[in-house]
Coordinates of C-alpha atoms and ligand atoms in Angstrom, one line a residue:
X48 CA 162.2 148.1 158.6
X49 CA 160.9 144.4 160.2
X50 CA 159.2 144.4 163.3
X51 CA 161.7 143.6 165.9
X52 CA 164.2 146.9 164.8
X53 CA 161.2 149.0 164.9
X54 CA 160.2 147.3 168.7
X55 CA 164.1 148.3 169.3
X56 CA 164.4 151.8 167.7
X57 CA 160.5 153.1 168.4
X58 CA 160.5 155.7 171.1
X59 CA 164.1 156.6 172.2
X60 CA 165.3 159.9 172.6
X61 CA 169.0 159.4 174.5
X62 CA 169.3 163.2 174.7
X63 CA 166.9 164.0 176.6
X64 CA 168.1 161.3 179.0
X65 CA 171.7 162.5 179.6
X66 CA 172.7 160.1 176.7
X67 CA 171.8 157.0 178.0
X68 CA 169.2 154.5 175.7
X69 CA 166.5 153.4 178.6
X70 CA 164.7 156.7 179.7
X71 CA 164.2 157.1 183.5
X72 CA 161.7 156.4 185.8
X73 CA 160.6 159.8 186.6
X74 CA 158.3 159.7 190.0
X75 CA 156.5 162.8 189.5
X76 CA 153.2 163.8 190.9
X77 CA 153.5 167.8 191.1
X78 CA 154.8 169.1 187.2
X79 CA 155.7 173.3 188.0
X80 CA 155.4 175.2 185.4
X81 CA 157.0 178.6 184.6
X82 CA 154.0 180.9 185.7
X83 CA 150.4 181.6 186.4
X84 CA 149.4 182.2 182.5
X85 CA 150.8 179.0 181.2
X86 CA 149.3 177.0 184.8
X87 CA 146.0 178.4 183.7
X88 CA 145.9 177.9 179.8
X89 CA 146.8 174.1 180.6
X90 CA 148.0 173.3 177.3
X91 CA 151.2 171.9 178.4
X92 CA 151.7 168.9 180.4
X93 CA 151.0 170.0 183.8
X94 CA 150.2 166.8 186.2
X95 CA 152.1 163.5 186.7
X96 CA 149.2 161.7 185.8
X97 CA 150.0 162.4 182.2
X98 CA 152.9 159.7 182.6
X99 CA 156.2 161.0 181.9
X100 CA 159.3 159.6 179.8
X101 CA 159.0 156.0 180.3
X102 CA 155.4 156.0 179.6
X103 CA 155.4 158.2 176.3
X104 CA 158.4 156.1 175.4
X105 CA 156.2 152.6 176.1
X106 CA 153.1 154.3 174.2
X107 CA 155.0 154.7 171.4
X108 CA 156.6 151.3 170.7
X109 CA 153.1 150.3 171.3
X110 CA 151.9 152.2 168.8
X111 CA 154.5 150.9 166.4
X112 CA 154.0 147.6 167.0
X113 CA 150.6 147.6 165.8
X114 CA 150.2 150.4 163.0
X115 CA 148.9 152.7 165.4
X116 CA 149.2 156.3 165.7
X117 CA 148.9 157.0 169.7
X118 CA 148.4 154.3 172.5
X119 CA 146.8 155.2 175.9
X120 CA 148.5 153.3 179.0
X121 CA 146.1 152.1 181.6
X122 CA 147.3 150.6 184.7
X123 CA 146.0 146.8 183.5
X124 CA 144.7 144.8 181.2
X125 CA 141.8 144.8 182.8
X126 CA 141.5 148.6 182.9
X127 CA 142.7 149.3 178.9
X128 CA 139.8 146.9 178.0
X129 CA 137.3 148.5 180.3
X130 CA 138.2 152.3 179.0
X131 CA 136.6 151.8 175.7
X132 CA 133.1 150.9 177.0
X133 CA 132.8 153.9 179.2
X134 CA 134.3 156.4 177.1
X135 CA 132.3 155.4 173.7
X136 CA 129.1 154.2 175.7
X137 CA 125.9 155.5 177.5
X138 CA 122.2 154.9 179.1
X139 CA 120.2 152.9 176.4
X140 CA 123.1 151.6 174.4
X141 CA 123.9 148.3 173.1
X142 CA 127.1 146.1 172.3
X143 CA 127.9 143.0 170.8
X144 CA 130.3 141.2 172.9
X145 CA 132.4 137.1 171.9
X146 CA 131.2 134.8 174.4
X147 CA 134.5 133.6 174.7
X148 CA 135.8 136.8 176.0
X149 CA 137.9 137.0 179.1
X150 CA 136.0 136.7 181.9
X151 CA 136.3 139.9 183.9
X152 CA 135.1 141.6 180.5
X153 CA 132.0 140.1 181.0
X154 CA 131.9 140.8 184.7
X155 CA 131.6 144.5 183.4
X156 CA 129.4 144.1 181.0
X157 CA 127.2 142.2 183.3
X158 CA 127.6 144.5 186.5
X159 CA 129.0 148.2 185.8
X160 CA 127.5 148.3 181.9
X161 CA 124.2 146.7 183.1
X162 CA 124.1 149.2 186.2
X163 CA 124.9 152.0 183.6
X164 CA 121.3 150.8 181.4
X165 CA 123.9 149.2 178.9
X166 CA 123.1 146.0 177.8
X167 CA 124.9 143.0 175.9
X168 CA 124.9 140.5 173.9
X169 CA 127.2 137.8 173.8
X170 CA 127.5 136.7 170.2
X171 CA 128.5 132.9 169.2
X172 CA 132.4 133.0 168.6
X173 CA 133.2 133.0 165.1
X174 CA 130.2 134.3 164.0
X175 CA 131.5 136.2 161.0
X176 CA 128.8 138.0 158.9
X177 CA 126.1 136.6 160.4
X178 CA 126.4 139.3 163.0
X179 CA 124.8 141.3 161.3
X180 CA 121.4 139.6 162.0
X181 CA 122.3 140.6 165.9
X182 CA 122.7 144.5 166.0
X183 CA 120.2 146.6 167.1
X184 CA 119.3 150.2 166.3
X185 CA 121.4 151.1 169.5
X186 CA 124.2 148.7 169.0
X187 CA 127.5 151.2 169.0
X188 CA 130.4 148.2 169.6
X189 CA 130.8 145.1 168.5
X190 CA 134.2 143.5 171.4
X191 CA 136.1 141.2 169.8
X192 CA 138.8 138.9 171.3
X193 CA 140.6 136.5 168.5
X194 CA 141.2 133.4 169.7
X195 CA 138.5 133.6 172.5
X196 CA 139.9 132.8 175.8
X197 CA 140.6 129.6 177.0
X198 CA 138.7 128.2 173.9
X199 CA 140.6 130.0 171.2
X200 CA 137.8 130.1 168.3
X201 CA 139.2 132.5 165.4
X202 CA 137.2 135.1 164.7
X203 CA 136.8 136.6 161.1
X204 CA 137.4 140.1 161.8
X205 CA 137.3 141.5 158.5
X206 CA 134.0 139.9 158.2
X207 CA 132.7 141.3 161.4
X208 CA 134.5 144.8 160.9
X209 CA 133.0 145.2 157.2
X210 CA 129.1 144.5 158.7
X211 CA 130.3 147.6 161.9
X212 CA 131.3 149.6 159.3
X213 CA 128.2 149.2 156.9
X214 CA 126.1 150.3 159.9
X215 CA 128.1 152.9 161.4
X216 CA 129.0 150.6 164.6
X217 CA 132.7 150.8 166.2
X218 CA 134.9 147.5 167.0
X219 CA 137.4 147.0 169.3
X220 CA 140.1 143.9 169.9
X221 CA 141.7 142.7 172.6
X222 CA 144.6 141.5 171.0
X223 CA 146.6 140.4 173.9
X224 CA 147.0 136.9 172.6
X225 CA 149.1 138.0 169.3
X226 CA 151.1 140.5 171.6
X227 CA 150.0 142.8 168.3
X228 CA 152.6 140.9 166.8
X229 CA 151.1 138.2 165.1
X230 CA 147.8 140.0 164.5
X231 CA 147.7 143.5 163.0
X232 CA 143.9 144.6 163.7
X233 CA 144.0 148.1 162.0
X234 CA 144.4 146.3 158.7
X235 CA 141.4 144.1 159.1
X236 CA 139.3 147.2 159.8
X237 CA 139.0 147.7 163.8
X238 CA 139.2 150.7 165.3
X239 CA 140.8 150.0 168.4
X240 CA 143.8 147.4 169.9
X241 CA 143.7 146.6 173.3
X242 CA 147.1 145.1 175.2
X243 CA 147.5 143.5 178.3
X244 CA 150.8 144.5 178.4
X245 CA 151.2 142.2 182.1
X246 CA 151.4 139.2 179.5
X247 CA 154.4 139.2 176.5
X248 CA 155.0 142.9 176.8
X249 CA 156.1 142.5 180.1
X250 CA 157.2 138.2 180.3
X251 CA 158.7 138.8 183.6
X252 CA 155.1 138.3 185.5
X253 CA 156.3 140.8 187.5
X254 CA 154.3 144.2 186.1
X255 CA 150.8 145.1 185.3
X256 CA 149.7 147.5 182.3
X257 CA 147.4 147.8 179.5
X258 CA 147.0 150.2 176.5
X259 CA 144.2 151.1 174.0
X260 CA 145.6 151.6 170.7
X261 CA 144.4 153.4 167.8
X262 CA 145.0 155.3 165.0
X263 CA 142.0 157.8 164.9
X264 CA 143.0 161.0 166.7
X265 CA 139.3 161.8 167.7
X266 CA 138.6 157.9 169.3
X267 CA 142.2 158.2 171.1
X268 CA 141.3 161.3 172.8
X269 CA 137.9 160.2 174.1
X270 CA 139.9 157.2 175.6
X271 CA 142.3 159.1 176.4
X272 CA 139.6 161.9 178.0
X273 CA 138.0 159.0 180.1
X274 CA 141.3 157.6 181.6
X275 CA 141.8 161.1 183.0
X276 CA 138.4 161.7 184.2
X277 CA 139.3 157.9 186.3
X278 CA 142.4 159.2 187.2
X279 CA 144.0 156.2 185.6
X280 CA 147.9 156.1 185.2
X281 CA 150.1 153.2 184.1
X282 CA 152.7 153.7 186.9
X283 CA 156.2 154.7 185.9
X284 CA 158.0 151.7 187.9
X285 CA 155.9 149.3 185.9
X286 CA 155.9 151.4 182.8
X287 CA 159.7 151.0 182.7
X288 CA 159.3 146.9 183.2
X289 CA 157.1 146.6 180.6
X290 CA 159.6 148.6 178.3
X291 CA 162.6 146.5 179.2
X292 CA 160.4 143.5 178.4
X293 CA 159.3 144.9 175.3
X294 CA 162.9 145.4 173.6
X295 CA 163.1 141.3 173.3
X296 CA 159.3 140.6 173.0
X297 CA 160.2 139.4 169.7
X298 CA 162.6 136.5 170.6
X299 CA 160.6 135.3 173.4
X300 CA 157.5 135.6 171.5
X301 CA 158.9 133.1 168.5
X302 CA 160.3 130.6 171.3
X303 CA 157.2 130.2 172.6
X304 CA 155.4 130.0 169.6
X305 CA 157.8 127.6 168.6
X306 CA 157.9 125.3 171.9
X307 CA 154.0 125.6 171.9
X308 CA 153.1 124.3 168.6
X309 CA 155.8 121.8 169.0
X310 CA 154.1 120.6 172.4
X311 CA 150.6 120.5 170.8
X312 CA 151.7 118.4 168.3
X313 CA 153.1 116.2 170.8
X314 CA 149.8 115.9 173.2
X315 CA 147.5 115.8 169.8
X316 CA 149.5 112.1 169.2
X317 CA 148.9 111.3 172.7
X318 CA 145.3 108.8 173.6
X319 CA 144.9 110.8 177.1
X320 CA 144.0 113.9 174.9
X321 CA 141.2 114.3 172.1
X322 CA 141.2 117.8 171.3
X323 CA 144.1 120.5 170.9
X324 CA 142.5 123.6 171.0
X325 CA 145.7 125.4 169.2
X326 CA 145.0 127.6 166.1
X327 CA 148.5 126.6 164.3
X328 CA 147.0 122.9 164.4
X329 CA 145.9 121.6 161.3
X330 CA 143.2 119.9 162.5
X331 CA 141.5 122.7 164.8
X332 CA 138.7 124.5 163.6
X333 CA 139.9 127.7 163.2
X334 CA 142.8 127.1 161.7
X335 CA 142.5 128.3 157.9
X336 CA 141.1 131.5 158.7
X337 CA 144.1 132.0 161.7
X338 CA 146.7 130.6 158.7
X339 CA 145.2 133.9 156.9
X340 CA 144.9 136.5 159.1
X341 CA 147.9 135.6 161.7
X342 CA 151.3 135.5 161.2
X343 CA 152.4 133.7 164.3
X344 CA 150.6 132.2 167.6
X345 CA 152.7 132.5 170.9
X346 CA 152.5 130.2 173.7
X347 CA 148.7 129.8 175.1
X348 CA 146.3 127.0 174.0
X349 CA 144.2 124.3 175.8
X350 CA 143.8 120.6 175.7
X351 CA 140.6 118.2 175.8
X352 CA 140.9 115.4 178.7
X353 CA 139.8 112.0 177.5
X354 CA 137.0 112.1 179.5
X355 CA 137.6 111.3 183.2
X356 CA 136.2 113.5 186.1
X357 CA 137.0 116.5 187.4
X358 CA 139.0 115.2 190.0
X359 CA 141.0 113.5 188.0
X360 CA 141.7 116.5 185.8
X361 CA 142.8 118.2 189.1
X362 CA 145.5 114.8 189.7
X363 CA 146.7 115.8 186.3
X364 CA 147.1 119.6 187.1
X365 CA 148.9 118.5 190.8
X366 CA 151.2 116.0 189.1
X367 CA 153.0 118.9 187.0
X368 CA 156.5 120.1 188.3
X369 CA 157.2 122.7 185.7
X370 CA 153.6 123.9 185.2
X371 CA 152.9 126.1 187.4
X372 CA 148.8 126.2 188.9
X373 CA 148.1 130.1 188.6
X374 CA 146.8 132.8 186.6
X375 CA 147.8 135.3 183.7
X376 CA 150.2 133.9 181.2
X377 CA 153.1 135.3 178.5
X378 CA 155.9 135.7 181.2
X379 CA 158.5 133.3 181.2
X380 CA 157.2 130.5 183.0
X381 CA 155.0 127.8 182.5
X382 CA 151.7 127.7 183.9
X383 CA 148.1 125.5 183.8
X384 CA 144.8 126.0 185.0
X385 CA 141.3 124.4 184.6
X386 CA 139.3 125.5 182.0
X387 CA 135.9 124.0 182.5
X388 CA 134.8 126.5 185.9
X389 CA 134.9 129.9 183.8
X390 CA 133.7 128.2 180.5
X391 CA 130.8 127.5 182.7
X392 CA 129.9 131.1 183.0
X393 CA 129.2 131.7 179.8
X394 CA 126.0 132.8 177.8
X395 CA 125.7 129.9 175.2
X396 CA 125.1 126.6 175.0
X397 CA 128.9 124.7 174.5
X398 CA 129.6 122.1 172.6
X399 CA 130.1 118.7 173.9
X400 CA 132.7 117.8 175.0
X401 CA 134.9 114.1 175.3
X402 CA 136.3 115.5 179.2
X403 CA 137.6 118.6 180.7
X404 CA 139.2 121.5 179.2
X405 CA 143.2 122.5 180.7
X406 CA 144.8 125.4 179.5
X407 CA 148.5 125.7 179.2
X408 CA 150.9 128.4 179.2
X409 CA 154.4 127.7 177.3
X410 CA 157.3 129.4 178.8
X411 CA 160.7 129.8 178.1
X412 CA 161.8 126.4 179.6
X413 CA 163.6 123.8 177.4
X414 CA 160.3 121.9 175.2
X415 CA 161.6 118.3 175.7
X416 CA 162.0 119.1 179.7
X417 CA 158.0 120.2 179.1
X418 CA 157.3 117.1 177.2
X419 CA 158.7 114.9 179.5
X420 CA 156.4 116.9 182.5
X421 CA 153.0 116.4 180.6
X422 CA 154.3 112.9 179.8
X423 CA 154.8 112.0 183.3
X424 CA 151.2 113.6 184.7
X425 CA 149.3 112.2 181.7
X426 CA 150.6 108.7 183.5
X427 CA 149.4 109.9 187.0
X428 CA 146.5 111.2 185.5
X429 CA 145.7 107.5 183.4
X430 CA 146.1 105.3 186.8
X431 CA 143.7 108.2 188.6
X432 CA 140.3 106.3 189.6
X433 CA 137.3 108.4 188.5
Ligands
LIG636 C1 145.2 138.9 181.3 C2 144.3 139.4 180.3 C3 143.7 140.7 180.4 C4 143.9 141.6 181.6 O1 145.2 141.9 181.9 P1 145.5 142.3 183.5 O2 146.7 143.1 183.3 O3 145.8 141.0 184.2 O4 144.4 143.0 184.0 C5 142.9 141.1 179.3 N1 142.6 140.3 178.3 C6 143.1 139.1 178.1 C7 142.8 138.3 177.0 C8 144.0 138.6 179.1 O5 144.5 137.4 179.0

């Protein structure tokens, strides 16, 4: 079966639900169970903070999406990609982090790791096999994230995941940009998938969830182990969002995809830009090993200003109608942000660059009603003083 009957048929069971396809949200907290013995021996489900229906339904689509065997549901992105650090880490260990991670990552690894006596490195994006020259004796995870945020180097994951594997060291992915669609990391060698299921799983920007995805039954039940010793749930109201989303993920997923690259192409013709940081663009660095690995991109990329200052960049930002100026991204609306302020936090030394970095989210709005947008700000932005 293709990939979009499997997102359709993955996870239904219409007779437990009275018939009907979509299971219910079930707002449980107390489970009972038939008697003391069965209470005591614990081996059934016997809290709501298991998740219920809608959320074993949502792990397993997830699962399926990606080659997985079992998916654990976290309650945000942010939360499914801090899970595997505390579950797989402790005092005195080492990872190997991108530097071009998404920023609250490395607000973990620099406070809560740090404070736990883990430490990190933050290893130059697209790196490859020379990471091998990094690990330690302690190293246990090498975090990937491919493209990096915001700056959307494309990493060589088999590469990376054949020098973990050599030396006993596990990887993990957050994968959020594919969707898990366009990037299938169990078949490159990693050993766990993380979602931000908020972004395309979701597309209304309207729901928060994550999931860790795996298909080792020992690694999902330490992940699993440490979101119940949090007391983490992904709560059933936005469990059942996500699911509803996820049906269609697909279609919305190759609209974008197709809108974005069509939109790059468009501002990498244009003299206000002089970069397209877009891995489906010929002329971006990392596009040969992304036409090899990926099968598809999505919506998210950023452009390069022509130089200019900052508060120019800004009158370019303000001049956008359809863009909107906010945070997260894969729902159905378009959105833009600066760049430059969280590029500045990282570890290495960036490369020069001609002016400031924007990053743009394609939603499902027409591409020429885009075009003509970024057309129109571009102008505000060229008749901006410095
Ligand atoms: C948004 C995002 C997350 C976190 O998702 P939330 O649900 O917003 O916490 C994680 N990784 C990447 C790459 C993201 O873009």
């Amino acid at each position: 079966m293709h990939l979009p009957t499997k997102i359709v048929q993955a996870g239904r069971d219409p007779a437990k639900h009275d018939g009907v396809v979509a299971p219910p949200i079930t707002r449980g907290s107390t489970v009972l169970l038939p008697d003391a013995a069965t209470l005591i021996k614990g081996a059934v489900k016997d809290y709501g903070l298991e998740g219920h229906a809608v959320q074993e339904a949502l792990a397993a689509v997830l699962a399926e999406i990606e080659g997985g065997t079992g998916a654990v549901l976290l309650p945000s992105g942010l939360s499914a990609c801090t899970l595997p650090f505390l579950a797989l880490l402790q005092h005195g260990d080492h990872v190997l982090v991108t530097d071009s991670v998404y920023r609250p990552t490395r607000r973990l690894c620099q406070g809560l790791l740090k404070r736990m006596g883990v430490t990190t490195t933050f290893y130059r994006p697209g790196i490859g096999a020379e990471i091998e020259a990094l690990l330690q004796p302690s190293t246990k995870l090498i975090w990937i994230e491919s493209p990096g945020s915001l700056t959307f180097e494309v990493e060589d994951v088999p590469a990376l995941t054949a020098v973990a594997r050599a030396h006993n060291v596990l990887t993990a992915i957050d994968n959020t940009w594919s969707a898990g669609v366009y990037f299938k990391p169990f078949q490159h060698g990693v050993d766990l998938s993380i979602q931000a299921m908020t972004k395309y799983q979701s597309g209304g920007s309207d729901a928060f969830g994550g999931a860790v995805i795996g298909t080792d039954a020992k690694l999902l039940a330490l992940i699993a182990g440490q979101a119940k010793e949090l007391g983490l749930v992904c709560p059933p109201d936005d469990a059942w969002l996500i699911l509803r989303g996820l049906r269609s993920m697909p279609l919305r997923l190759a609209t974008q995809d197709a809108a974005a690259r069509q939109i790059a192409q468009w501002l990498a013709g244009r003299p206000e830009i002089t970069a397209v940081l877009h891995p489906a663009i010929p002329s971006y660095g990392g596009h040969a090993l992304w036409a090899r690995d990926f099968t598809g991109a999505g919506g998210l990329f950023s452009v390069e200003l022509a130089g200019g200052s900052t508060a120019r960049a800004h009158a370019f930002i303000n001049a956008l109608k359809l863009f909107g100026i906010g945070y997260s991204w894969g729902g159905y609306e378009s959105l833009v942000i600066p760049g430059d302020p969280q590029i500045a936090q990282r570890a290495l030394a960036q490369p020069e660059r001609a002016g400031p970095l924007i990053r743009l989210q394609i939603g499902l709005e027409s591409p020429e009603d885009l075009i003509a947008d970024l057309a129109q700000a571009l102008q505000v932005w060229g008749t901006t003083p410095d």
